mmCIF file of C-alpha atoms and ligand atoms in Angstrom:
data_model
loop_
_atom_site.group_PDB
_atom_site.id
_atom_site.type_symbol
_atom_site.label_atom_id
_atom_site.label_comp_id
_atom_site.label_asym_id
_atom_site.label_seq_id
_atom_site.Cartn_x
_atom_site.Cartn_y
_atom_site.Cartn_z
ATOM 1 C CA MET A 1 45.152 -42.007 -22.996
ATOM 2 C CA SER A 2 47.190 -39.525 -21.292
ATOM 3 C CA ASN A 3 45.353 -37.483 -18.002
ATOM 4 C CA ASP A 4 45.938 -34.180 -19.904
ATOM 5 C CA ARG A 5 44.192 -35.640 -23.001
ATOM 6 C CA ARG A 6 41.789 -37.751 -20.751
ATOM 7 C CA ARG A 7 40.181 -34.781 -19.217
ATOM 8 C CA SER A 8 40.204 -33.041 -22.416
ATOM 9 C CA LEU A 9 36.943 -35.254 -24.070
ATOM 10 C CA GLN A 10 35.901 -35.409 -21.068
ATOM 11 C CA ARG A 11 35.910 -31.319 -21.224
ATOM 12 C CA ARG A 12 35.310 -30.590 -24.723
ATOM 13 C CA LEU A 13 32.589 -33.437 -24.579
ATOM 14 C CA LEU A 14 30.451 -32.206 -21.565
ATOM 15 C CA THR A 15 30.209 -28.655 -23.358
ATOM 16 C CA TRP A 16 29.204 -30.105 -26.501
ATOM 17 C CA PHE A 17 26.840 -32.487 -24.605
ATOM 18 C CA ARG A 18 25.764 -28.973 -22.372
ATOM 19 C CA LYS A 19 23.631 -26.777 -25.531
ATOM 20 C CA HIS A 20 23.549 -30.030 -29.044
ATOM 21 C CA LYS A 21 21.315 -32.926 -26.238
ATOM 22 C CA ARG A 22 18.384 -33.777 -27.556
ATOM 23 C CA ASP A 23 15.108 -32.354 -25.194
ATOM 24 C CA LEU A 24 13.678 -35.681 -24.096
ATOM 25 C CA PRO A 25 11.475 -36.646 -21.482
ATOM 26 C CA TRP A 26 13.048 -38.825 -19.125
ATOM 27 C CA ARG A 27 15.660 -35.878 -19.304
ATOM 28 C CA ARG A 28 13.687 -34.419 -17.490
ATOM 29 C CA ALA A 29 12.211 -36.919 -15.148
ATOM 30 C CA ASN A 30 14.162 -36.519 -13.215
ATOM 31 C CA ASP A 31 12.475 -40.397 -11.340
ATOM 32 C CA PRO A 32 14.976 -43.276 -10.890
ATOM 33 C CA TYR A 33 11.474 -45.152 -12.226
ATOM 34 C CA LYS A 34 10.937 -42.899 -15.444
ATOM 35 C CA ILE A 35 14.647 -43.386 -16.211
ATOM 36 C CA TRP A 36 14.668 -47.171 -16.105
ATOM 37 C CA VAL A 37 12.112 -47.733 -18.289
ATOM 38 C CA ALA A 38 13.025 -45.740 -20.886
ATOM 39 C CA GLU A 39 16.334 -47.332 -20.577
ATOM 40 C CA VAL A 40 14.785 -50.975 -20.814
ATOM 41 C CA MET A 41 12.515 -50.236 -23.835
ATOM 42 C CA LEU A 42 15.871 -48.141 -25.891
ATOM 43 C CA GLN A 43 17.456 -51.472 -25.882
ATOM 44 C CA GLN A 44 17.675 -52.554 -28.943
ATOM 45 C CA THR A 45 15.871 -49.656 -30.653
ATOM 46 C CA GLN A 46 15.839 -46.050 -31.615
ATOM 47 C CA VAL A 47 14.327 -42.887 -29.796
ATOM 48 C CA SER A 48 11.541 -42.599 -32.087
ATOM 49 C CA THR A 49 10.131 -45.971 -31.480
ATOM 50 C CA ALA A 50 10.074 -45.807 -28.348
ATOM 51 C CA LEU A 51 8.976 -41.949 -27.651
ATOM 52 C CA PRO A 52 4.508 -43.209 -27.412
ATOM 53 C CA TYR A 53 5.994 -46.234 -26.304
ATOM 54 C CA TYR A 54 7.788 -44.338 -23.259
ATOM 55 C CA ARG A 55 4.569 -41.600 -22.861
ATOM 56 C CA ALA A 56 1.984 -44.494 -23.011
ATOM 57 C CA PHE A 57 3.765 -46.785 -20.325
ATOM 58 C CA LEU A 58 3.731 -44.385 -17.966
ATOM 59 C CA LYS A 59 0.766 -42.307 -18.150
ATOM 60 C CA ARG A 60 -0.102 -46.631 -17.093
ATOM 61 C CA PHE A 61 1.524 -47.400 -14.919
ATOM 62 C CA PRO A 62 3.601 -43.905 -13.508
ATOM 63 C CA THR A 63 5.328 -46.199 -10.545
ATOM 64 C CA ALA A 64 6.795 -48.985 -9.834
ATOM 65 C CA ARG A 65 3.629 -49.378 -7.970
ATOM 66 C CA ALA A 66 1.372 -49.318 -10.449
ATOM 67 C CA LEU A 67 3.570 -51.278 -12.344
ATOM 68 C CA ALA A 68 3.802 -53.988 -10.118
ATOM 69 C CA LYS A 69 0.308 -54.072 -9.612
ATOM 70 C CA ALA A 70 -0.954 -55.020 -13.286
ATOM 71 C CA SER A 71 -1.213 -57.672 -14.501
ATOM 72 C CA GLU A 72 1.137 -59.339 -16.798
ATOM 73 C CA GLN A 73 -1.050 -59.646 -19.612
ATOM 74 C CA ALA A 74 -2.288 -54.859 -19.751
ATOM 75 C CA VAL A 75 2.193 -54.577 -19.586
ATOM 76 C CA LEU A 76 2.704 -56.447 -22.289
ATOM 77 C CA LYS A 77 -0.110 -55.451 -24.288
ATOM 78 C CA ILE A 78 1.216 -51.565 -23.408
ATOM 79 C CA TRP A 79 4.662 -53.022 -24.902
ATOM 80 C CA GLN A 80 2.592 -55.129 -27.602
ATOM 81 C CA GLY A 81 4.631 -54.048 -31.079
ATOM 82 C CA LEU A 82 7.584 -52.719 -29.021
ATOM 83 C CA GLY A 83 9.496 -56.310 -29.382
ATOM 84 C CA TYR A 84 12.165 -57.784 -27.597
ATOM 85 C CA TYR A 85 9.640 -58.587 -24.321
ATOM 86 C CA ARG A 86 11.280 -60.055 -21.922
ATOM 87 C CA ARG A 87 12.824 -56.693 -21.561
ATOM 88 C CA ALA A 88 9.120 -55.928 -20.273
ATOM 89 C CA LEU A 89 8.515 -59.243 -18.147
ATOM 90 C CA ASN A 90 10.995 -58.818 -16.824
ATOM 91 C CA LEU A 91 10.173 -54.710 -15.923
ATOM 92 C CA HIS A 92 6.825 -56.396 -14.484
ATOM 93 C CA GLU A 93 8.681 -59.047 -12.267
ATOM 94 C CA ALA A 94 11.934 -56.544 -10.650
ATOM 95 C CA ALA A 95 9.019 -53.925 -9.784
ATOM 96 C CA GLY A 96 6.891 -55.956 -7.719
ATOM 97 C CA ARG A 97 9.925 -56.845 -6.338
ATOM 98 C CA ILE A 98 11.110 -53.601 -5.594
ATOM 99 C CA VAL A 99 7.608 -53.039 -4.194
ATOM 100 C CA ARG A 100 8.451 -56.390 -1.789
ATOM 101 C CA GLU A 101 11.958 -55.822 -1.244
ATOM 102 C CA HIS A 102 12.469 -52.027 -1.543
ATOM 103 C CA GLY A 103 9.764 -50.333 0.235
ATOM 104 C CA GLY A 104 8.529 -49.151 -4.320
ATOM 105 C CA ARG A 105 11.931 -46.839 -4.814
ATOM 106 C CA VAL A 106 14.699 -48.217 -6.701
ATOM 107 C CA PRO A 107 17.103 -48.757 -4.635
ATOM 108 C CA ASP A 108 20.314 -46.492 -4.845
ATOM 109 C CA ASP A 109 22.339 -49.374 -4.636
ATOM 110 C CA PRO A 110 24.309 -50.851 -7.945
ATOM 111 C CA LYS A 111 24.549 -54.401 -6.189
ATOM 112 C CA ALA A 112 21.056 -54.429 -4.734
ATOM 113 C CA PHE A 113 19.885 -53.053 -7.861
ATOM 114 C CA SER A 114 21.722 -55.764 -10.201
ATOM 115 C CA ARG A 115 20.415 -58.356 -8.089
ATOM 116 C CA LEU A 116 16.767 -57.140 -10.128
ATOM 117 C CA PRO A 117 15.676 -58.848 -13.517
ATOM 118 C CA GLY A 118 16.932 -57.971 -16.472
ATOM 119 C CA VAL A 119 19.003 -55.491 -14.876
ATOM 120 C CA GLY A 120 22.383 -56.501 -16.254
ATOM 121 C CA ARG A 121 25.871 -54.758 -16.641
ATOM 122 C CA TYR A 122 24.097 -51.527 -18.697
ATOM 123 C CA THR A 123 21.078 -51.458 -17.689
ATOM 124 C CA CYS A 124 23.073 -50.876 -14.547
ATOM 125 C CA GLY A 125 25.545 -48.603 -15.024
ATOM 126 C CA ALA A 126 22.816 -46.191 -17.187
ATOM 127 C CA VAL A 127 20.803 -46.388 -14.735
ATOM 128 C CA GLN A 128 22.488 -45.700 -11.410
ATOM 129 C CA SER A 129 24.373 -43.179 -13.127
ATOM 130 C CA ILE A 130 22.225 -41.093 -14.101
ATOM 131 C CA ALA A 131 19.480 -41.139 -11.441
ATOM 132 C CA PHE A 132 22.219 -41.563 -8.897
ATOM 133 C CA GLY A 133 25.279 -40.357 -9.977
ATOM 134 C CA HIS A 134 27.410 -43.240 -9.141
ATOM 135 C CA ARG A 135 30.428 -43.798 -10.606
ATOM 136 C CA LEU A 136 29.780 -46.479 -13.519
ATOM 137 C CA ALA A 137 29.811 -47.025 -17.814
ATOM 138 C CA ALA A 138 27.392 -47.242 -19.696
ATOM 139 C CA LEU A 139 27.968 -49.145 -22.890
ATOM 140 C CA ASP A 140 25.726 -50.095 -25.541
ATOM 141 C CA GLY A 141 25.698 -49.754 -29.476
ATOM 142 C CA ASN A 142 26.866 -46.567 -29.399
ATOM 143 C CA ALA A 143 29.089 -46.032 -26.576
ATOM 144 C CA ALA A 144 31.158 -49.238 -27.892
ATOM 145 C CA ARG A 145 31.264 -47.800 -31.438
ATOM 146 C CA VAL A 146 32.288 -44.000 -29.910
ATOM 147 C CA ILE A 147 35.110 -45.625 -27.344
ATOM 148 C CA ALA A 148 36.279 -48.227 -30.314
ATOM 149 C CA ARG A 149 36.871 -44.556 -32.197
ATOM 150 C CA TRP A 150 38.859 -43.312 -29.394
ATOM 151 C CA PHE A 151 40.982 -46.301 -29.261
ATOM 152 C CA ALA A 152 41.043 -47.233 -32.660
ATOM 153 C CA VAL A 153 40.269 -51.142 -31.030
ATOM 154 C CA GLU A 154 41.519 -53.043 -34.716
ATOM 155 C CA GLU A 155 39.634 -56.229 -33.457
ATOM 156 C CA SER A 156 35.946 -57.363 -33.897
ATOM 157 C CA ILE A 157 33.345 -56.020 -31.601
ATOM 158 C CA ASP A 158 31.895 -58.775 -32.000
ATOM 159 C CA ARG A 159 34.464 -61.135 -29.293
ATOM 160 C CA ALA A 160 33.792 -61.418 -25.828
ATOM 161 C CA ALA A 161 37.308 -59.736 -25.218
ATOM 162 C CA ALA A 162 37.456 -56.817 -27.165
ATOM 163 C CA ARG A 163 33.234 -56.032 -25.828
ATOM 164 C CA ARG A 164 36.016 -56.568 -21.768
ATOM 165 C CA ALA A 165 37.965 -54.078 -23.407
ATOM 166 C CA LEU A 166 35.432 -52.237 -24.537
ATOM 167 C CA TRP A 167 33.968 -51.658 -20.941
ATOM 168 C CA ASP A 168 37.750 -51.457 -19.577
ATOM 169 C CA LEU A 169 38.465 -48.555 -21.449
ATOM 170 C CA ALA A 170 34.650 -46.797 -20.917
ATOM 171 C CA GLU A 171 34.520 -47.215 -17.331
ATOM 172 C CA ALA A 172 38.618 -45.612 -17.209
ATOM 173 C CA LEU A 173 37.143 -42.811 -18.209
ATOM 174 C CA VAL A 174 33.931 -41.819 -16.322
ATOM 175 C CA PRO A 175 33.997 -39.240 -14.485
ATOM 176 C CA GLN A 176 34.035 -38.208 -10.903
ATOM 177 C CA ARG A 177 31.436 -35.355 -11.181
ATOM 178 C CA ARG A 178 28.488 -35.734 -14.083
ATOM 179 C CA PRO A 179 28.815 -39.492 -14.920
ATOM 180 C CA GLY A 180 24.885 -39.760 -15.641
ATOM 181 C CA ASP A 181 25.657 -36.598 -18.268
ATOM 182 C CA TRP A 182 28.823 -38.826 -19.329
ATOM 183 C CA ASN A 183 27.567 -42.016 -19.803
ATOM 184 C CA GLN A 184 24.687 -39.851 -21.639
ATOM 185 C CA ALA A 185 27.399 -37.926 -23.571
ATOM 186 C CA VAL A 186 29.330 -40.255 -24.979
ATOM 187 C CA MET A 187 25.362 -42.326 -26.643
ATOM 188 C CA GLU A 188 24.167 -39.103 -27.944
ATOM 189 C CA LEU A 189 27.506 -38.471 -30.016
ATOM 190 C CA GLY A 190 27.141 -41.962 -31.159
ATOM 191 C CA SER A 191 23.589 -41.726 -32.082
ATOM 192 C CA GLU A 192 23.695 -37.974 -33.745
ATOM 193 C CA VAL A 193 27.513 -37.690 -34.718
ATOM 194 C CA CYS A 194 30.361 -40.634 -34.828
ATOM 195 C CA VAL A 195 26.846 -42.854 -36.110
ATOM 196 C CA PRO A 196 27.713 -46.651 -37.801
ATOM 197 C CA ARG A 197 28.360 -45.132 -40.935
ATOM 198 C CA GLY A 198 29.919 -41.621 -42.713
ATOM 199 C CA PRO A 199 30.100 -39.931 -39.110
ATOM 200 C CA ARG A 200 29.844 -37.228 -39.567
ATOM 201 C CA CYS A 201 34.051 -35.609 -38.038
ATOM 202 C CA PRO A 202 34.670 -31.699 -39.328
ATOM 203 C CA ARG A 203 31.374 -31.240 -36.932
ATOM 204 C CA CYS A 204 33.227 -33.363 -34.223
ATOM 205 C CA PRO A 205 34.106 -31.510 -30.705
ATOM 206 C CA VAL A 206 36.712 -34.612 -30.189
ATOM 207 C CA ARG A 207 38.460 -35.361 -33.536
ATOM 208 C CA THR A 208 41.333 -34.280 -32.118
ATOM 209 C CA ALA A 209 41.172 -36.992 -29.393
ATOM 210 C CA CYS A 210 40.441 -39.737 -31.248
ATOM 211 C CA ARG A 211 42.820 -41.736 -33.425
ATOM 212 C CA ALA A 212 40.531 -42.975 -35.211
ATOM 213 C CA PHE A 213 39.863 -39.894 -36.401
ATOM 214 C CA GLU A 214 43.603 -39.295 -36.795
ATOM 215 C CA CYS A 215 44.852 -42.579 -38.966
ATOM 216 C CA GLY A 216 41.672 -42.615 -41.048
ATOM 217 C CA LEU A 217 39.892 -45.388 -40.243
ATOM 218 C CA GLN A 218 36.641 -44.205 -38.354
ATOM 219 C CA GLU A 219 35.006 -46.356 -41.769
ATOM 220 C CA ASN A 220 36.178 -49.770 -40.788
ATOM 221 C CA ILE A 221 36.549 -48.800 -36.618
ATOM 222 C CA PRO A 222 33.724 -50.718 -35.583
ATOM 223 C CA MET A 223 35.177 -54.168 -37.144
ATOM 224 C CA ARG A 224 32.131 -56.718 -36.612
ATOM 225 C CA ARG A 225 32.309 -60.624 -37.724
ATOM 226 C CA PRO A 226 30.295 -61.462 -41.006
ATOM 227 C CA ARG A 227 26.946 -61.431 -40.046
ATOM 228 C CA ARG A 228 24.772 -65.440 -40.447
ATOM 229 C CA PRO A 229 22.644 -64.403 -43.604
ATOM 230 C CA ILE A 230 18.971 -64.718 -41.286
ATOM 231 C CA PRO A 231 17.025 -68.593 -41.841
ATOM 232 C CA HIS A 232 13.525 -68.469 -42.802
ATOM 233 C CA ILE A 233 11.150 -70.798 -41.390
ATOM 234 C CA ASP A 234 7.110 -71.308 -42.711
ATOM 235 C CA VAL A 235 4.684 -72.100 -39.871
ATOM 236 C CA GLY A 236 0.883 -72.892 -41.008
ATOM 237 C CA VAL A 237 -1.303 -71.354 -38.658
ATOM 238 C CA GLY A 238 -5.561 -72.554 -37.418
ATOM 239 C CA ILE A 239 -8.160 -69.874 -37.804
ATOM 240 C CA VAL A 240 -10.711 -71.743 -35.666
ATOM 241 C CA ARG A 241 -14.407 -71.387 -35.257
ATOM 242 C CA ARG A 242 -16.104 -72.076 -33.621
ATOM 243 C CA ARG A 243 -20.214 -70.114 -32.370
ATOM 244 C CA GLY A 244 -18.714 -66.872 -33.662
ATOM 245 C CA ARG A 245 -15.833 -67.034 -31.866
ATOM 246 C CA ILE A 246 -12.043 -67.981 -32.498
ATOM 247 C CA LEU A 247 -9.191 -69.879 -31.340
ATOM 248 C CA ILE A 248 -5.930 -68.707 -29.213
ATOM 249 C CA CYS A 249 -3.389 -69.592 -27.334
ATOM 250 C CA LYS A 250 -0.466 -68.336 -24.780
ATOM 251 C CA ARG A 251 2.272 -68.212 -25.351
ATOM 252 C CA ARG A 252 4.688 -70.720 -22.633
ATOM 253 C CA ALA A 253 6.679 -68.636 -20.783
ATOM 254 C CA ASP A 254 9.956 -70.044 -22.065
ATOM 255 C CA ALA A 255 9.534 -69.334 -25.403
ATOM 256 C CA MET A 256 10.191 -66.754 -27.695
ATOM 257 C CA LEU A 257 7.404 -64.361 -27.959
ATOM 258 C CA GLY A 258 6.405 -65.561 -23.984
ATOM 259 C CA GLY A 259 3.981 -64.252 -22.704
ATOM 260 C CA LEU A 260 1.590 -62.975 -25.957
ATOM 261 C CA TRP A 261 -0.977 -65.353 -27.376
ATOM 262 C CA GLU A 262 -1.435 -66.765 -30.888
ATOM 263 C CA PHE A 263 -3.390 -68.319 -33.292
ATOM 264 C CA PRO A 264 -2.608 -71.232 -32.324
ATOM 265 C CA GLY A 265 0.005 -72.835 -35.330
ATOM 266 C CA GLY A 266 3.837 -74.420 -35.757
ATOM 267 C CA LYS A 267 7.061 -74.678 -37.924
ATOM 268 C CA VAL A 268 5.904 -77.066 -41.301
ATOM 269 C CA ARG A 269 8.737 -79.942 -41.160
ATOM 270 C CA PRO A 270 10.656 -80.965 -44.085
ATOM 271 C CA GLY A 271 7.717 -82.798 -46.677
ATOM 272 C CA GLU A 272 4.684 -81.375 -45.119
ATOM 273 C CA SER A 273 1.550 -79.145 -46.395
ATOM 274 C CA ALA A 274 1.527 -76.213 -44.047
ATOM 275 C CA ALA A 275 -2.338 -77.470 -43.844
ATOM 276 C CA ASP A 276 -1.065 -81.279 -42.708
ATOM 277 C CA CYS A 277 1.148 -78.879 -40.236
ATOM 278 C CA ILE A 278 -2.103 -76.899 -38.449
ATOM 279 C CA ARG A 279 -3.992 -80.453 -38.115
ATOM 280 C CA ARG A 280 -1.082 -81.519 -36.256
ATOM 281 C CA GLU A 281 -0.227 -78.945 -34.176
ATOM 282 C CA LEU A 282 -3.394 -78.600 -32.703
ATOM 283 C CA ALA A 283 -3.552 -81.458 -31.942
ATOM 284 C CA GLU A 284 -0.280 -81.508 -30.356
ATOM 285 C CA GLU A 285 -1.255 -77.843 -29.105
ATOM 286 C CA CYS A 286 -4.275 -78.345 -28.216
ATOM 287 C CA ALA A 287 -5.360 -81.166 -28.441
ATOM 288 C CA LEU A 288 -8.503 -80.639 -30.771
ATOM 289 C CA ASP A 289 -9.493 -82.141 -33.921
ATOM 290 C CA VAL A 290 -9.324 -79.599 -37.024
ATOM 291 C CA ALA A 291 -10.105 -80.363 -40.743
ATOM 292 C CA VAL A 292 -8.514 -77.474 -43.011
ATOM 293 C CA GLY A 293 -10.682 -74.966 -45.233
ATOM 294 C CA ASP A 294 -9.527 -72.193 -47.056
ATOM 295 C CA HIS A 295 -6.961 -70.135 -46.970
ATOM 296 C CA LEU A 296 -6.967 -66.716 -45.374
ATOM 297 C CA VAL A 297 -3.231 -64.720 -46.299
ATOM 298 C CA ASP A 298 0.421 -65.737 -45.879
ATOM 299 C CA VAL A 299 2.362 -63.028 -43.377
ATOM 300 C CA THR A 300 5.699 -62.566 -43.019
ATOM 301 C CA HIS A 301 7.636 -61.363 -40.213
ATOM 302 C CA THR A 302 11.684 -60.819 -39.658
ATOM 303 C CA TYR A 303 12.362 -60.963 -35.969
ATOM 304 C CA SER A 304 16.705 -59.879 -34.784
ATOM 305 C CA HIS A 305 17.701 -63.910 -35.780
ATOM 306 C CA LEU A 306 14.965 -65.207 -37.544
ATOM 307 C CA ARG A 307 12.398 -64.430 -40.829
ATOM 308 C CA VAL A 308 9.248 -66.103 -40.141
ATOM 309 C CA THR A 309 6.220 -66.502 -43.769
ATOM 310 C CA LEU A 310 2.424 -67.669 -41.234
ATOM 311 C CA ARG A 311 0.224 -69.498 -43.194
ATOM 312 C CA CYS A 312 -3.410 -68.827 -42.606
ATOM 313 C CA TYR A 313 -5.980 -70.903 -43.014
ATOM 314 C CA TYR A 314 -9.517 -71.211 -42.059
ATOM 315 C CA CYS A 315 -10.234 -74.470 -39.790
ATOM 316 C CA ARG A 316 -14.050 -76.176 -38.277
ATOM 317 C CA SER A 317 -13.762 -78.000 -35.817
ATOM 318 C CA PRO A 318 -16.921 -78.091 -34.804
ATOM 319 C CA ARG A 319 -16.405 -80.294 -31.211
ATOM 320 C CA GLY A 320 -14.355 -81.633 -29.578
ATOM 321 C CA ARG A 321 -12.867 -79.929 -25.664
ATOM 322 C CA VAL A 322 -10.420 -77.167 -26.115
ATOM 323 C CA ARG A 323 -6.527 -78.757 -23.713
ATOM 324 C CA ALA A 324 -4.018 -76.154 -22.945
ATOM 325 C CA LEU A 325 -1.123 -79.460 -24.579
ATOM 326 C CA GLY A 326 2.116 -77.466 -25.959
ATOM 327 C CA CYS A 327 0.689 -74.004 -24.756
ATOM 328 C CA ALA A 328 0.097 -71.727 -21.501
ATOM 329 C CA ASP A 329 -3.626 -71.130 -21.889
ATOM 330 C CA ALA A 330 -6.045 -71.490 -25.386
ATOM 331 C CA ARG A 331 -8.969 -69.523 -24.743
ATOM 332 C CA TRP A 332 -12.429 -69.580 -27.596
ATOM 333 C CA VAL A 333 -12.544 -65.886 -27.580
ATOM 334 C CA ARG A 334 -14.862 -63.035 -29.756
ATOM 335 C CA PRO A 335 -13.210 -60.987 -32.291
ATOM 336 C CA ALA A 336 -13.834 -57.763 -31.235
ATOM 337 C CA GLU A 337 -12.254 -59.208 -28.150
ATOM 338 C CA ILE A 338 -8.560 -60.737 -29.556
ATOM 339 C CA ALA A 339 -7.284 -57.087 -29.686
ATOM 340 C CA ASP A 340 -7.039 -57.091 -26.231
ATOM 341 C CA TYR A 341 -4.866 -59.134 -25.347
ATOM 342 C CA PRO A 342 -1.371 -58.752 -26.462
ATOM 343 C CA LEU A 343 -0.119 -60.562 -29.723
ATOM 344 C CA PRO A 344 3.030 -60.828 -31.796
ATOM 345 C CA ALA A 345 3.740 -58.504 -34.422
ATOM 346 C CA ALA A 346 2.619 -60.881 -37.431
ATOM 347 C CA ASP A 347 -0.803 -61.880 -35.761
ATOM 348 C CA VAL A 348 -2.189 -58.353 -35.702
ATOM 349 C CA ARG A 349 -1.239 -58.662 -39.403
ATOM 350 C CA ILE A 350 -3.714 -61.289 -39.392
ATOM 351 C CA LEU A 351 -6.156 -59.503 -37.549
ATOM 352 C CA GLU A 352 -6.434 -56.711 -39.603
ATOM 353 C CA ALA A 353 -6.257 -59.679 -42.355
ATOM 354 C CA LEU A 354 -9.478 -61.298 -40.904
ATOM 355 C CA GLY A 355 -11.204 -57.558 -40.602
ATOM 356 C CA VAL A 356 -10.590 -57.270 -37.154
ATOM 357 C CA GLU A 357 -9.202 -53.856 -35.658
ATOM 358 C CA ASP A 358 -6.053 -53.983 -32.971
ATOM 359 C CA LYS A 359 -6.686 -52.326 -30.324
HETATM 360 FE FE1 SF4 B 401 33.443 -40.456 -34.727
HETATM 361 FE FE2 SF4 B 401 35.513 -38.801 -35.999
HETATM 362 FE FE3 SF4 B 401 34.439 -38.370 -34.208
HETATM 363 FE FE4 SF4 B 401 36.156 -39.831 -34.320
HETATM 364 S S1 SF4 B 401 36.431 -37.644 -35.222
HETATM 365 S S2 SF4 B 401 35.556 -39.084 -32.236
HETATM 366 S S3 SF4 B 401 35.198 -40.971 -36.229
HETATM 367 S S4 SF4 B 401 33.022 -38.546 -35.185
#
C-alpha cells in the first residue's frame, strides 16, 4: 500500500471512529488497569456479554492492589459464567506481580508488561497503545478479518504464516499519533461494519482503500480451514449427600476449568455405564465408596472444542473419609453454601436441578 493510500485510510477511519464509536465504559476510563481488565474480558467474548462482568469486577476490584489482595476463589466467583477462566487466574496473578514489582501500577513499558502472566501480543498491543500511546498493533479476530480484506489476503488466516503476515501488515498500518484510537477503530469497524458475513460495504468509510471490495472478494475473505466436528463425551457425576451436606471438589489448577468447584465425577469409559463410572471416579478422585441411586438430571454443555453431557445421579456414602486424590480439594458443603463457590456453567444447572439458587 502506498504512503498516500495508507494516510488516507488512517484519516478516514479515525474520522469515522470519532463520530461513530460506541460509548463503552472502558473508553471513558483513562486508567490503564481498567483498560487492561476490559481487554482481557473481551477476548473471545462479545461486548454485550462482557459489560455486566466488567462493571461487577471493577466494583469489587477497583484497582490492581484490590485484585491482588483478593482470594482466587473470589476472583473466579465474579468471573463465573464468562468462561475461559485461565484469563481470570492470570489477571489475578499478574495483579500480584504489579503490586510487588511495579508499585501497584500497570507498567508503561511493553517489555515489562508482556512479561506478566496472560499478556500475549494482542493484550500487550491493545493496553500499551490505548493506555500509554505506544505504537503497537492489536490484532484480534475482528482486526484480522478487516486487514485480510483490505489487502485481499487469499490464504487461510488460521495458518501461522498468514497470521504472522497479518501482524506485519497491522504493525505497518499503526499511525504515530493516536495508535490506541487506531487499534480500536480497526476493531470497531470489524465489529460494526466489516462483519464476518454480509459486510456492509456501501456504508464503509474505507471502501476505496479495500482490495477485497475492489475485487468483489469481500464475502470470500477471510478464508479459513474447515472446522473439525466438535467431539462429544459423557461424564458421570455423583451428587453425594451426607448429614445434610453435599460433596464438591475443586478442579486441579492444570486442568480445564482449573480452580473451579464441581460435583465430583469423570469421563465415562467405552462400555462403562454412568453408574459404574461414578463409582470408579469417586474412588479415584476422593477415595470414597458410593452406592449410586436415582437419576437427577442430564446437562449438556458446549465448550469451544468439546460438547459434554453430565449424567447426574444421587449417591449414598454413609461413611469414609474424603481425600483429595485426583482433585485439588474436596469439601462437604451445605446446599445453600455451594453457590458461594465458583462453579462451571454446567454445574450451576445441576444446582438449579437440586433446587438451589446460584448467587
Ligand atoms: Fe470490509 Fe467492505 Fe469495508 Fe472492505 S469495503 S473493509 S470488505 S466493509
